[in-house]
PDB file of C-alpha atoms and ligand atoms in Angstrom:
ATOM      1  CA  MET A  28     -13.034 -14.252 -14.069  1.00 86.00           C
ATOM      2  CA  LYS A  29     -13.886 -10.657 -14.890  1.00 90.00           C
ATOM      3  CA  ALA A  30     -17.277 -11.533 -16.408  1.00 95.00           C
ATOM      4  CA  GLU A  31     -18.243 -13.315 -13.209  1.00 96.00           C
ATOM      5  CA  LEU A  32     -17.090 -10.404 -11.060  1.00 98.00           C
ATOM      6  CA  LYS A  33     -19.078  -8.036 -13.246  1.00 98.00           C
ATOM      7  CA  ASP A  34     -22.214 -10.161 -12.857  1.00 98.00           C
ATOM      8  CA  ASN A  35     -21.753 -10.141  -9.085  1.00 98.00           C
ATOM      9  CA  LEU A  36     -21.174  -6.400  -8.995  1.00 98.00           C
ATOM     10  CA  ASP A  37     -24.178  -5.722 -11.246  1.00 98.00           C
ATOM     11  CA  ARG A  38     -26.400  -7.805  -8.981  1.00 98.00           C
ATOM     12  CA  VAL A  39     -25.202  -6.033  -5.821  1.00 98.00           C
ATOM     13  CA  GLU A  40     -25.561  -2.603  -7.439  1.00 98.00           C
ATOM     14  CA  GLU A  41     -29.077  -3.481  -8.579  1.00 98.00           C
ATOM     15  CA  ASN A  42     -30.064  -4.503  -5.058  1.00 98.00           C
ATOM     16  CA  ILE A  43     -28.546  -1.346  -3.595  1.00 98.00           C
ATOM     17  CA  ASN A  44     -30.239   0.853  -6.181  1.00 98.00           C
ATOM     18  CA  ASN A  45     -33.637  -0.787  -5.762  1.00 98.00           C
ATOM     19  CA  THR A  46     -33.479  -0.452  -1.989  1.00 98.00           C
ATOM     20  CA  LEU A  47     -32.377   3.178  -2.081  1.00 98.00           C
ATOM     21  CA  LEU A  48     -35.034   4.028  -4.649  1.00 98.00           C
ATOM     22  CA  LYS A  49     -37.682   2.576  -2.356  1.00 98.00           C
ATOM     23  CA  MET A  50     -36.285   4.616   0.551  1.00 97.00           C
ATOM     24  CA  GLY A  51     -35.998   7.834  -1.475  1.00 98.00           C
ATOM     25  CA  ARG A  52     -32.239   7.901  -0.943  1.00 98.00           C
ATOM     26  CA  LYS A  53     -29.482   8.700  -3.403  1.00 98.00           C
ATOM     27  CA  ARG A  54     -26.884   6.202  -4.614  1.00 98.00           C
ATOM     28  CA  GLU A  55     -24.011   8.625  -4.078  1.00 98.00           C
ATOM     29  CA  ASP A  56     -24.777   8.775  -0.361  1.00 97.00           C
ATOM     30  CA  VAL A  57     -23.831   5.104   0.050  1.00 98.00           C
ATOM     31  CA  THR A  58     -20.350   3.606  -0.164  1.00 98.00           C
ATOM     32  CA  LEU A  59     -19.976   0.079  -1.454  1.00 98.00           C
ATOM     33  CA  LEU A  60     -17.005  -1.363   0.394  1.00 98.00           C
ATOM     34  CA  ALA A  61     -15.673  -4.526  -1.227  1.00 98.00           C
ATOM     35  CA  VAL A  62     -14.369  -6.853   1.480  1.00 98.00           C
ATOM     36  CA  THR A  63     -11.245  -8.421   0.032  1.00 98.00           C
ATOM     37  CA  LYS A  64     -10.038 -10.740   2.804  1.00 98.00           C
ATOM     38  CA  THR A  65      -8.701 -14.012   1.328  1.00 97.00           C
ATOM     39  CA  VAL A  66      -9.154 -12.611  -2.201  1.00 98.00           C
ATOM     40  CA  ASP A  67      -5.987 -12.475  -4.294  1.00 97.00           C
ATOM     41  CA  SER A  68      -4.624  -9.208  -5.627  1.00 98.00           C
ATOM     42  CA  GLU A  69      -5.356  -9.979  -9.266  1.00 97.00           C
ATOM     43  CA  LYS A  70      -9.029 -10.456  -8.523  1.00 97.00           C
ATOM     44  CA  ILE A  71      -9.121  -7.323  -6.358  1.00 98.00           C
ATOM     45  CA  ASN A  72      -7.547  -5.275  -9.157  1.00 98.00           C
ATOM     46  CA  ALA A  73     -10.116  -6.674 -11.590  1.00 98.00           C
ATOM     47  CA  MET A  74     -12.906  -5.531  -9.252  1.00 98.00           C
ATOM     48  CA  LEU A  75     -11.316  -2.086  -9.013  1.00 98.00           C
ATOM     49  CA  GLU A  76     -11.226  -1.903 -12.809  1.00 97.00           C
ATOM     50  CA  LEU A  77     -14.974  -2.522 -12.808  1.00 98.00           C
ATOM     51  CA  GLY A  78     -15.400   0.710 -10.874  1.00 98.00           C
ATOM     52  CA  VAL A  79     -15.352  -0.259  -7.205  1.00 98.00           C
ATOM     53  CA  LYS A  80     -13.170   2.208  -5.302  1.00 98.00           C
ATOM     54  CA  ASN A  81     -13.309   1.190  -1.652  1.00 98.00           C
ATOM     55  CA  ILE A  82     -11.827  -2.038  -0.322  1.00 98.00           C
ATOM     56  CA  GLY A  83     -11.657  -3.457   3.193  1.00 98.00           C
ATOM     57  CA  GLU A  84      -9.341  -5.905   4.898  1.00 98.00           C
ATOM     58  CA  ASN A  85      -9.683  -7.376   8.386  1.00 98.00           C
ATOM     59  CA  LYS A  86      -6.082  -8.418   9.076  1.00 98.00           C
ATOM     60  CA  ALA A  87      -3.106  -6.080   9.262  1.00 98.00           C
ATOM     61  CA  GLN A  88      -0.669  -8.596   7.830  1.00 98.00           C
ATOM     62  CA  GLU A  89      -2.829  -9.461   4.841  1.00 98.00           C
ATOM     63  CA  LEU A  90      -3.412  -5.776   4.140  1.00 98.00           C
ATOM     64  CA  THR A  91       0.304  -5.006   4.301  1.00 98.00           C
ATOM     65  CA  GLU A  92       1.147  -7.893   1.960  1.00 98.00           C
ATOM     66  CA  LYS A  93      -1.399  -6.927  -0.657  1.00 98.00           C
ATOM     67  CA  PHE A  94      -0.912  -3.182  -0.405  1.00 98.00           C
ATOM     68  CA  PRO A  95       1.935  -2.859  -2.962  1.00 98.00           C
ATOM     69  CA  GLU A  96       0.106  -5.136  -5.425  1.00 98.00           C
ATOM     70  CA  ILE A  97      -3.144  -3.198  -5.558  1.00 98.00           C
ATOM     71  CA  SER A  98      -3.729  -0.360  -7.979  1.00 94.00           C
ATOM     72  CA  GLY A  99      -2.925   3.017  -6.507  1.00 91.00           C
ATOM     73  CA  ASP A 100      -6.310   4.698  -6.515  1.00 93.00           C
ATOM     74  CA  ALA A 101      -7.962   2.145  -4.230  1.00 98.00           C
ATOM     75  CA  ILE A 102      -9.303   3.562  -0.972  1.00 98.00           C
ATOM     76  CA  TRP A 103      -8.450   1.184   1.875  1.00 98.00           C
ATOM     77  CA  HIS A 104     -10.462   0.522   5.017  1.00 98.00           C
ATOM     78  CA  PHE A 105      -9.585  -1.546   8.047  1.00 98.00           C
ATOM     79  CA  ILE A 106     -12.619  -3.489   9.244  1.00 98.00           C
ATOM     80  CA  GLY A 107     -11.302  -6.219  11.549  1.00 98.00           C
ATOM     81  CA  HIS A 108     -10.200  -6.554  15.142  1.00 98.00           C
ATOM     82  CA  LEU A 109      -7.043  -4.471  15.431  1.00 98.00           C
ATOM     83  CA  GLN A 110      -4.221  -5.397  17.780  1.00 98.00           C
ATOM     84  CA  THR A 111      -2.427  -2.381  19.200  1.00 98.00           C
ATOM     85  CA  ASN A 112       0.966  -3.639  17.996  1.00 98.00           C
ATOM     86  CA  LYS A 113      -0.331  -3.703  14.397  1.00 98.00           C
ATOM     87  CA  VAL A 114      -1.548  -0.103  14.269  1.00 98.00           C
ATOM     88  CA  LYS A 115       1.795   1.109  12.944  1.00 98.00           C
ATOM     89  CA  TYR A 116       1.529  -1.094   9.840  1.00 98.00           C
ATOM     90  CA  ILE A 117      -1.832   0.179   8.651  1.00 98.00           C
ATOM     91  CA  ILE A 118      -2.236   3.724   9.939  1.00 98.00           C
ATOM     92  CA  ASP A 119      -0.721   5.383   6.878  1.00 97.00           C
ATOM     93  CA  LYS A 120      -2.511   3.046   4.440  1.00 98.00           C
ATOM     94  CA  VAL A 121      -6.181   3.197   5.382  1.00 98.00           C
ATOM     95  CA  LYS A 122      -8.662   6.028   5.083  1.00 98.00           C
ATOM     96  CA  LEU A 123     -10.916   4.750   7.833  1.00 98.00           C
ATOM     97  CA  ILE A 124     -10.570   2.315  10.723  1.00 98.00           C
ATOM     98  CA  HIS A 125     -14.012   0.794  11.378  1.00 98.00           C
ATOM     99  CA  SER A 126     -13.182  -1.093  14.545  1.00 98.00           C
ATOM    100  CA  LEU A 127     -12.158   1.184  17.400  1.00 98.00           C
ATOM    101  CA  ASP A 128     -13.495  -0.585  20.479  1.00 98.00           C
ATOM    102  CA  ARG A 129     -11.213   0.068  23.445  1.00 98.00           C
ATOM    103  CA  LEU A 130      -9.119   2.685  25.187  1.00 98.00           C
ATOM    104  CA  SER A 131      -5.728   1.012  24.661  1.00 98.00           C
ATOM    105  CA  LEU A 132      -6.351   0.973  20.904  1.00 98.00           C
ATOM    106  CA  ALA A 133      -7.509   4.602  20.888  1.00 98.00           C
ATOM    107  CA  LYS A 134      -4.321   5.609  22.689  1.00 98.00           C
ATOM    108  CA  GLU A 135      -2.144   3.748  20.209  1.00 98.00           C
ATOM    109  CA  ILE A 136      -3.947   5.126  17.129  1.00 98.00           C
ATOM    110  CA  ASN A 137      -3.705   8.623  18.574  1.00 98.00           C
ATOM    111  CA  LYS A 138       0.002   8.212  19.279  1.00 98.00           C
ATOM    112  CA  LYS A 139       0.900   6.804  15.885  1.00 98.00           C
ATOM    113  CA  ALA A 140      -1.280   9.375  14.097  1.00 98.00           C
ATOM    114  CA  GLU A 141       0.453  12.145  15.998  1.00 98.00           C
ATOM    115  CA  ALA A 142       3.834  10.769  14.932  1.00 97.00           C
ATOM    116  CA  GLU A 143       2.631  10.776  11.301  1.00 96.00           C
ATOM    117  CA  ASN A 144       1.216  14.265  11.756  1.00 97.00           C
ATOM    118  CA  ILE A 145      -2.249  13.162  10.652  1.00 98.00           C
ATOM    119  CA  VAL A 146      -5.730  12.999  12.132  1.00 98.00           C
ATOM    120  CA  LYS A 147      -7.049   9.446  11.795  1.00 98.00           C
ATOM    121  CA  GLU A 148     -10.724   8.961  11.043  1.00 98.00           C
ATOM    122  CA  VAL A 149     -12.323   6.109  12.954  1.00 98.00           C
ATOM    123  CA  LEU A 150     -15.661   4.441  13.523  1.00 98.00           C
ATOM    124  CA  LEU A 151     -16.616   2.952  16.862  1.00 98.00           C
ATOM    125  CA  GLU A 152     -17.503  -0.719  16.643  1.00 98.00           C
ATOM    126  CA  VAL A 153     -20.572  -1.531  18.701  1.00 98.00           C
ATOM    127  CA  ASN A 154     -21.607  -5.076  19.509  1.00 98.00           C
ATOM    128  CA  ILE A 155     -25.331  -4.369  19.449  1.00 97.00           C
ATOM    129  CA  ALA A 156     -26.375  -8.011  19.637  1.00 95.00           C
ATOM    130  CA  GLU A 157     -23.920  -8.599  22.529  1.00 94.00           C
ATOM    131  CA  GLU A 158     -22.534 -11.733  20.935  1.00 91.00           C
ATOM    132  CA  GLU A 159     -19.817 -13.247  23.109  1.00 89.00           C
ATOM    133  CA  SER A 160     -17.740 -14.165  20.068  1.00 87.00           C
ATOM    134  CA  LYS A 161     -17.624 -10.645  18.677  1.00 89.00           C
ATOM    135  CA  PHE A 162     -15.594  -7.584  19.523  1.00 95.00           C
ATOM    136  CA  GLY A 163     -17.010  -4.129  20.016  1.00 97.00           C
ATOM    137  CA  LEU A 164     -18.297  -1.830  22.695  1.00 98.00           C
ATOM    138  CA  LYS A 165     -21.579  -2.592  24.347  1.00 98.00           C
ATOM    139  CA  LYS A 166     -24.282  -0.094  23.516  1.00 98.00           C
ATOM    140  CA  GLU A 167     -24.230   1.398  27.010  1.00 98.00           C
ATOM    141  CA  GLU A 168     -20.432   1.678  27.003  1.00 98.00           C
ATOM    142  CA  THR A 169     -20.297   3.755  23.842  1.00 98.00           C
ATOM    143  CA  ILE A 170     -21.050   7.242  25.187  1.00 98.00           C
ATOM    144  CA  PRO A 171     -18.740   6.899  28.231  1.00 98.00           C
ATOM    145  CA  PHE A 172     -16.026   5.665  25.852  1.00 98.00           C
ATOM    146  CA  ILE A 173     -16.496   8.662  23.568  1.00 98.00           C
ATOM    147  CA  GLU A 174     -16.158  10.973  26.562  1.00 98.00           C
ATOM    148  CA  GLN A 175     -12.859   9.296  27.472  1.00 98.00           C
ATOM    149  CA  ILE A 176     -11.292   9.883  24.064  1.00 98.00           C
ATOM    150  CA  LEU A 177     -12.919  13.139  22.948  1.00 96.00           C
ATOM    151  CA  ASP A 178      -9.793  15.188  23.588  1.00 96.00           C
ATOM    152  CA  PHE A 179      -7.490  12.869  21.624  1.00 98.00           C
ATOM    153  CA  LYS A 180      -6.247  15.360  19.055  1.00 98.00           C
ATOM    154  CA  ASN A 181      -5.207  12.897  16.352  1.00 98.00           C
ATOM    155  CA  ILE A 182      -8.385  10.831  16.218  1.00 98.00           C
ATOM    156  CA  LYS A 183     -11.640  11.933  14.683  1.00 98.00           C
ATOM    157  CA  ILE A 184     -14.755   9.885  15.328  1.00 98.00           C
ATOM    158  CA  LYS A 185     -16.812   9.750  12.142  1.00 98.00           C
ATOM    159  CA  GLY A 186     -19.549   7.272  12.994  1.00 98.00           C
ATOM    160  CA  LEU A 187     -20.432   3.759  14.073  1.00 98.00           C
ATOM    161  CA  MET A 188     -19.972   0.217  12.817  1.00 98.00           C
ATOM    162  CA  THR A 189     -21.655  -3.033  13.742  1.00 98.00           C
ATOM    163  CA  ILE A 190     -21.674  -6.659  12.649  1.00 98.00           C
ATOM    164  CA  ALA A 191     -25.042  -8.352  12.892  1.00 97.00           C
ATOM    165  CA  PRO A 192     -25.263 -12.013  13.882  1.00 96.00           C
ATOM    166  CA  PHE A 193     -25.795 -14.335  10.954  1.00 94.00           C
ATOM    167  CA  ALA A 194     -29.483 -15.031  10.489  1.00 95.00           C
ATOM    168  CA  GLU A 195     -31.103 -17.267   7.892  1.00 95.00           C
ATOM    169  CA  ASN A 196     -33.772 -14.589   7.660  1.00 97.00           C
ATOM    170  CA  PRO A 197     -32.090 -11.165   7.852  1.00 97.00           C
ATOM    171  CA  GLU A 198     -35.344  -9.582   9.053  1.00 98.00           C
ATOM    172  CA  GLU A 199     -34.396 -11.054  12.418  1.00 98.00           C
ATOM    173  CA  VAL A 200     -31.404  -8.706  12.673  1.00 98.00           C
ATOM    174  CA  ARG A 201     -33.125  -5.531  11.521  1.00 98.00           C
ATOM    175  CA  TYR A 202     -33.192  -4.390  15.144  1.00 98.00           C
ATOM    176  CA  VAL A 203     -29.362  -4.431  15.206  1.00 98.00           C
ATOM    177  CA  PHE A 204     -29.176  -1.823  12.452  1.00 98.00           C
ATOM    178  CA  ARG A 205     -32.038   0.186  13.875  1.00 98.00           C
ATOM    179  CA  ASP A 206     -30.420   0.256  17.317  1.00 98.00           C
ATOM    180  CA  LEU A 207     -27.053   1.355  15.908  1.00 98.00           C
ATOM    181  CA  LYS A 208     -28.713   4.224  14.053  1.00 98.00           C
ATOM    182  CA  LYS A 209     -30.628   5.238  17.176  1.00 98.00           C
ATOM    183  CA  LEU A 210     -27.419   5.203  19.207  1.00 98.00           C
ATOM    184  CA  GLY A 211     -25.776   7.413  16.583  1.00 98.00           C
ATOM    185  CA  GLU A 212     -28.648   9.884  16.790  1.00 98.00           C
ATOM    186  CA  GLU A 213     -28.375   9.938  20.571  1.00 98.00           C
ATOM    187  CA  ILE A 214     -24.654  10.697  20.268  1.00 98.00           C
ATOM    188  CA  GLU A 215     -25.374  13.401  17.706  1.00 98.00           C
ATOM    189  CA  ARG A 216     -27.728  15.157  20.113  1.00 98.00           C
ATOM    190  CA  LYS A 217     -24.867  15.559  22.590  1.00 98.00           C
ATOM    191  CA  ASN A 218     -23.196  17.965  20.156  1.00 97.00           C
ATOM    192  CA  TYR A 219     -19.698  16.858  21.067  1.00 97.00           C
ATOM    193  CA  PRO A 220     -16.930  18.897  19.488  1.00 93.00           C
ATOM    194  CA  ASN A 221     -14.652  17.159  16.974  1.00 90.00           C
ATOM    195  CA  LEU A 222     -17.098  14.314  16.356  1.00 96.00           C
ATOM    196  CA  GLU A 223     -19.452  13.589  13.527  1.00 96.00           C
ATOM    197  CA  MET A 224     -21.991  10.785  13.126  1.00 98.00           C
ATOM    198  CA  LYS A 225     -21.502  10.763   9.374  1.00 98.00           C
ATOM    199  CA  TYR A 226     -21.042   7.062   8.691  1.00 98.00           C
ATOM    200  CA  TYR A 227     -23.067   4.028   9.626  1.00 99.00           C
ATOM    201  CA  SER A 228     -21.035   1.029   8.507  1.00 98.00           C
ATOM    202  CA  MET A 229     -23.521  -1.808   8.592  1.00 98.00           C
ATOM    203  CA  GLY A 230     -24.723  -4.581   6.333  1.00 98.00           C
ATOM    204  CA  MET A 231     -22.888  -7.536   4.758  1.00 98.00           C
ATOM    205  CA  THR A 232     -23.789  -9.932   1.954  1.00 98.00           C
ATOM    206  CA  ASN A 233     -26.599 -11.569   3.868  1.00 97.00           C
ATOM    207  CA  ASP A 234     -28.280  -8.451   5.234  1.00 98.00           C
ATOM    208  CA  TYR A 235     -27.212  -5.284   3.379  1.00 98.00           C
ATOM    209  CA  THR A 236     -30.607  -4.410   1.926  1.00 98.00           C
ATOM    210  CA  ILE A 237     -32.116  -4.499   5.423  1.00 98.00           C
ATOM    211  CA  ALA A 238     -29.205  -2.411   6.731  1.00 98.00           C
ATOM    212  CA  LEU A 239     -29.747   0.133   3.937  1.00 98.00           C
ATOM    213  CA  GLU A 240     -33.419   0.348   4.861  1.00 98.00           C
ATOM    214  CA  GLU A 241     -32.314   1.206   8.403  1.00 98.00           C
ATOM    215  CA  GLY A 242     -29.928   3.969   7.368  1.00 98.00           C
ATOM    216  CA  SER A 243     -26.621   2.309   6.535  1.00 98.00           C
ATOM    217  CA  ASN A 244     -24.333   4.358   4.303  1.00 98.00           C
ATOM    218  CA  ILE A 245     -21.382   1.971   4.122  1.00 99.00           C
ATOM    219  CA  VAL A 246     -22.152  -1.632   3.188  1.00 99.00           C
ATOM    220  CA  ARG A 247     -19.308  -4.138   3.533  1.00 98.00           C
ATOM    221  CA  ILE A 248     -19.708  -6.905   0.992  1.00 98.00           C
ATOM    222  CA  GLY A 249     -17.359  -9.827   0.452  1.00 98.00           C
ATOM    223  CA  THR A 250     -19.087 -13.028  -0.648  1.00 98.00           C
ATOM    224  CA  GLY A 251     -21.678 -11.205  -2.754  1.00 98.00           C
ATOM    225  CA  LEU A 252     -18.907  -9.676  -4.872  1.00 98.00           C
ATOM    226  CA  PHE A 253     -16.143 -12.280  -4.901  1.00 98.00           C
ATOM    227  CA  GLY A 254     -17.982 -15.537  -4.239  1.00 96.00           C
ATOM    228  CA  LYS A 255     -17.479 -17.907  -1.343  1.00 94.00           C
ATOM    229  CA  ARG A 256     -14.226 -17.337   0.533  1.00 91.00           C
ATOM    230  CA  ILE A 257     -11.518 -19.963   0.270  1.00 81.00           C
ATOM    231  CA  TYR A 258      -9.317 -20.028   3.369  1.00 77.00           C
ATOM    232  CA  LYS A 259      -5.831 -21.330   2.741  1.00 65.00           C
TER     233      LYS A 259
HETATM  234  C1  PLP B  19     -15.862 -10.666   6.191  1.00 54.25           C
HETATM  235  C2  PLP B  19     -16.468  -9.401   6.643  1.00 54.25           C
HETATM  236  C3  PLP B  19     -17.489  -8.775   5.899  1.00 54.25           C
HETATM  237  C4  PLP B  19     -18.064  -9.331   4.618  1.00 54.25           C
HETATM  238  O1  PLP B  19     -18.770 -10.516   4.829  1.00 54.25           O
HETATM  239  P1  PLP B  19     -19.646 -11.174   3.651  1.00 54.25           P
HETATM  240  O2  PLP B  19     -20.689 -11.922   4.375  1.00 54.25           O
HETATM  241  O3  PLP B  19     -18.737 -12.059   2.892  1.00 54.25           O
HETATM  242  O4  PLP B  19     -20.188 -10.081   2.825  1.00 54.25           O
HETATM  243  C5  PLP B  19     -17.985  -7.571   6.366  1.00 54.25           C
HETATM  244  N1  PLP B  19     -17.528  -7.009   7.500  1.00 54.25           N
HETATM  245  C6  PLP B  19     -16.539  -7.569   8.237  1.00 54.25           C
HETATM  246  C7  PLP B  19     -16.084  -6.887   9.468  1.00 54.25           C
HETATM  247  C8  PLP B  19     -15.981  -8.779   7.827  1.00 54.25           C
HETATM  248  O5  PLP B  19     -15.016  -9.334   8.571  1.00 54.25           O
END
């Protein structure tokens, strides 16, 4: 198992490195986030032993179940649609929530973070391609949303996240990444207090090299690292 994981990781790292080299960017500026949904804890720990540090889950229950089984120095991210009643289970476990997309969720994160006496770092999920099936703010909703939650003391906005539609040819979704980056730059120019456009979480197995070319600094990779997902 470990040899196969290492091959996968080597291949992903090579693609990341080649792309960044071409763009004149540094490897340490990009976080490889291993997406571990449906992957068992043994396999996740093996990947961590190979040097991956950041892992992402998309369901609160699955995260909570695996949490005690995963080696302690893992850095957890929450990348999926988050129900408000699940915030309490994950807030003290994850470094970054990638999927803030509505006011009710912002209120709940802020409340639970206040109770924990922490400031929670979040990314705003933007549905650039406006796919009906996906969550996320519309592009034009993003700035008004920011202005609604700017004074929430226990939330800190650290950037943007998007999921591109699946495309046989990932060139077709380059615009998604480009638009997210442009939106981030527009937000940056507003010079809001207590907000930083530090992270652009974009790119998955099928499209991460394109996303990196467009300025991604967190790539979320599942299949490319662990193989095809098996849903039980
Ligand atoms: C599953 C998932 C990924 C990883 O998808 P792969 O195509 O397997 O790399 C990335 N981001 C989110 C939000 C996901 O749910």
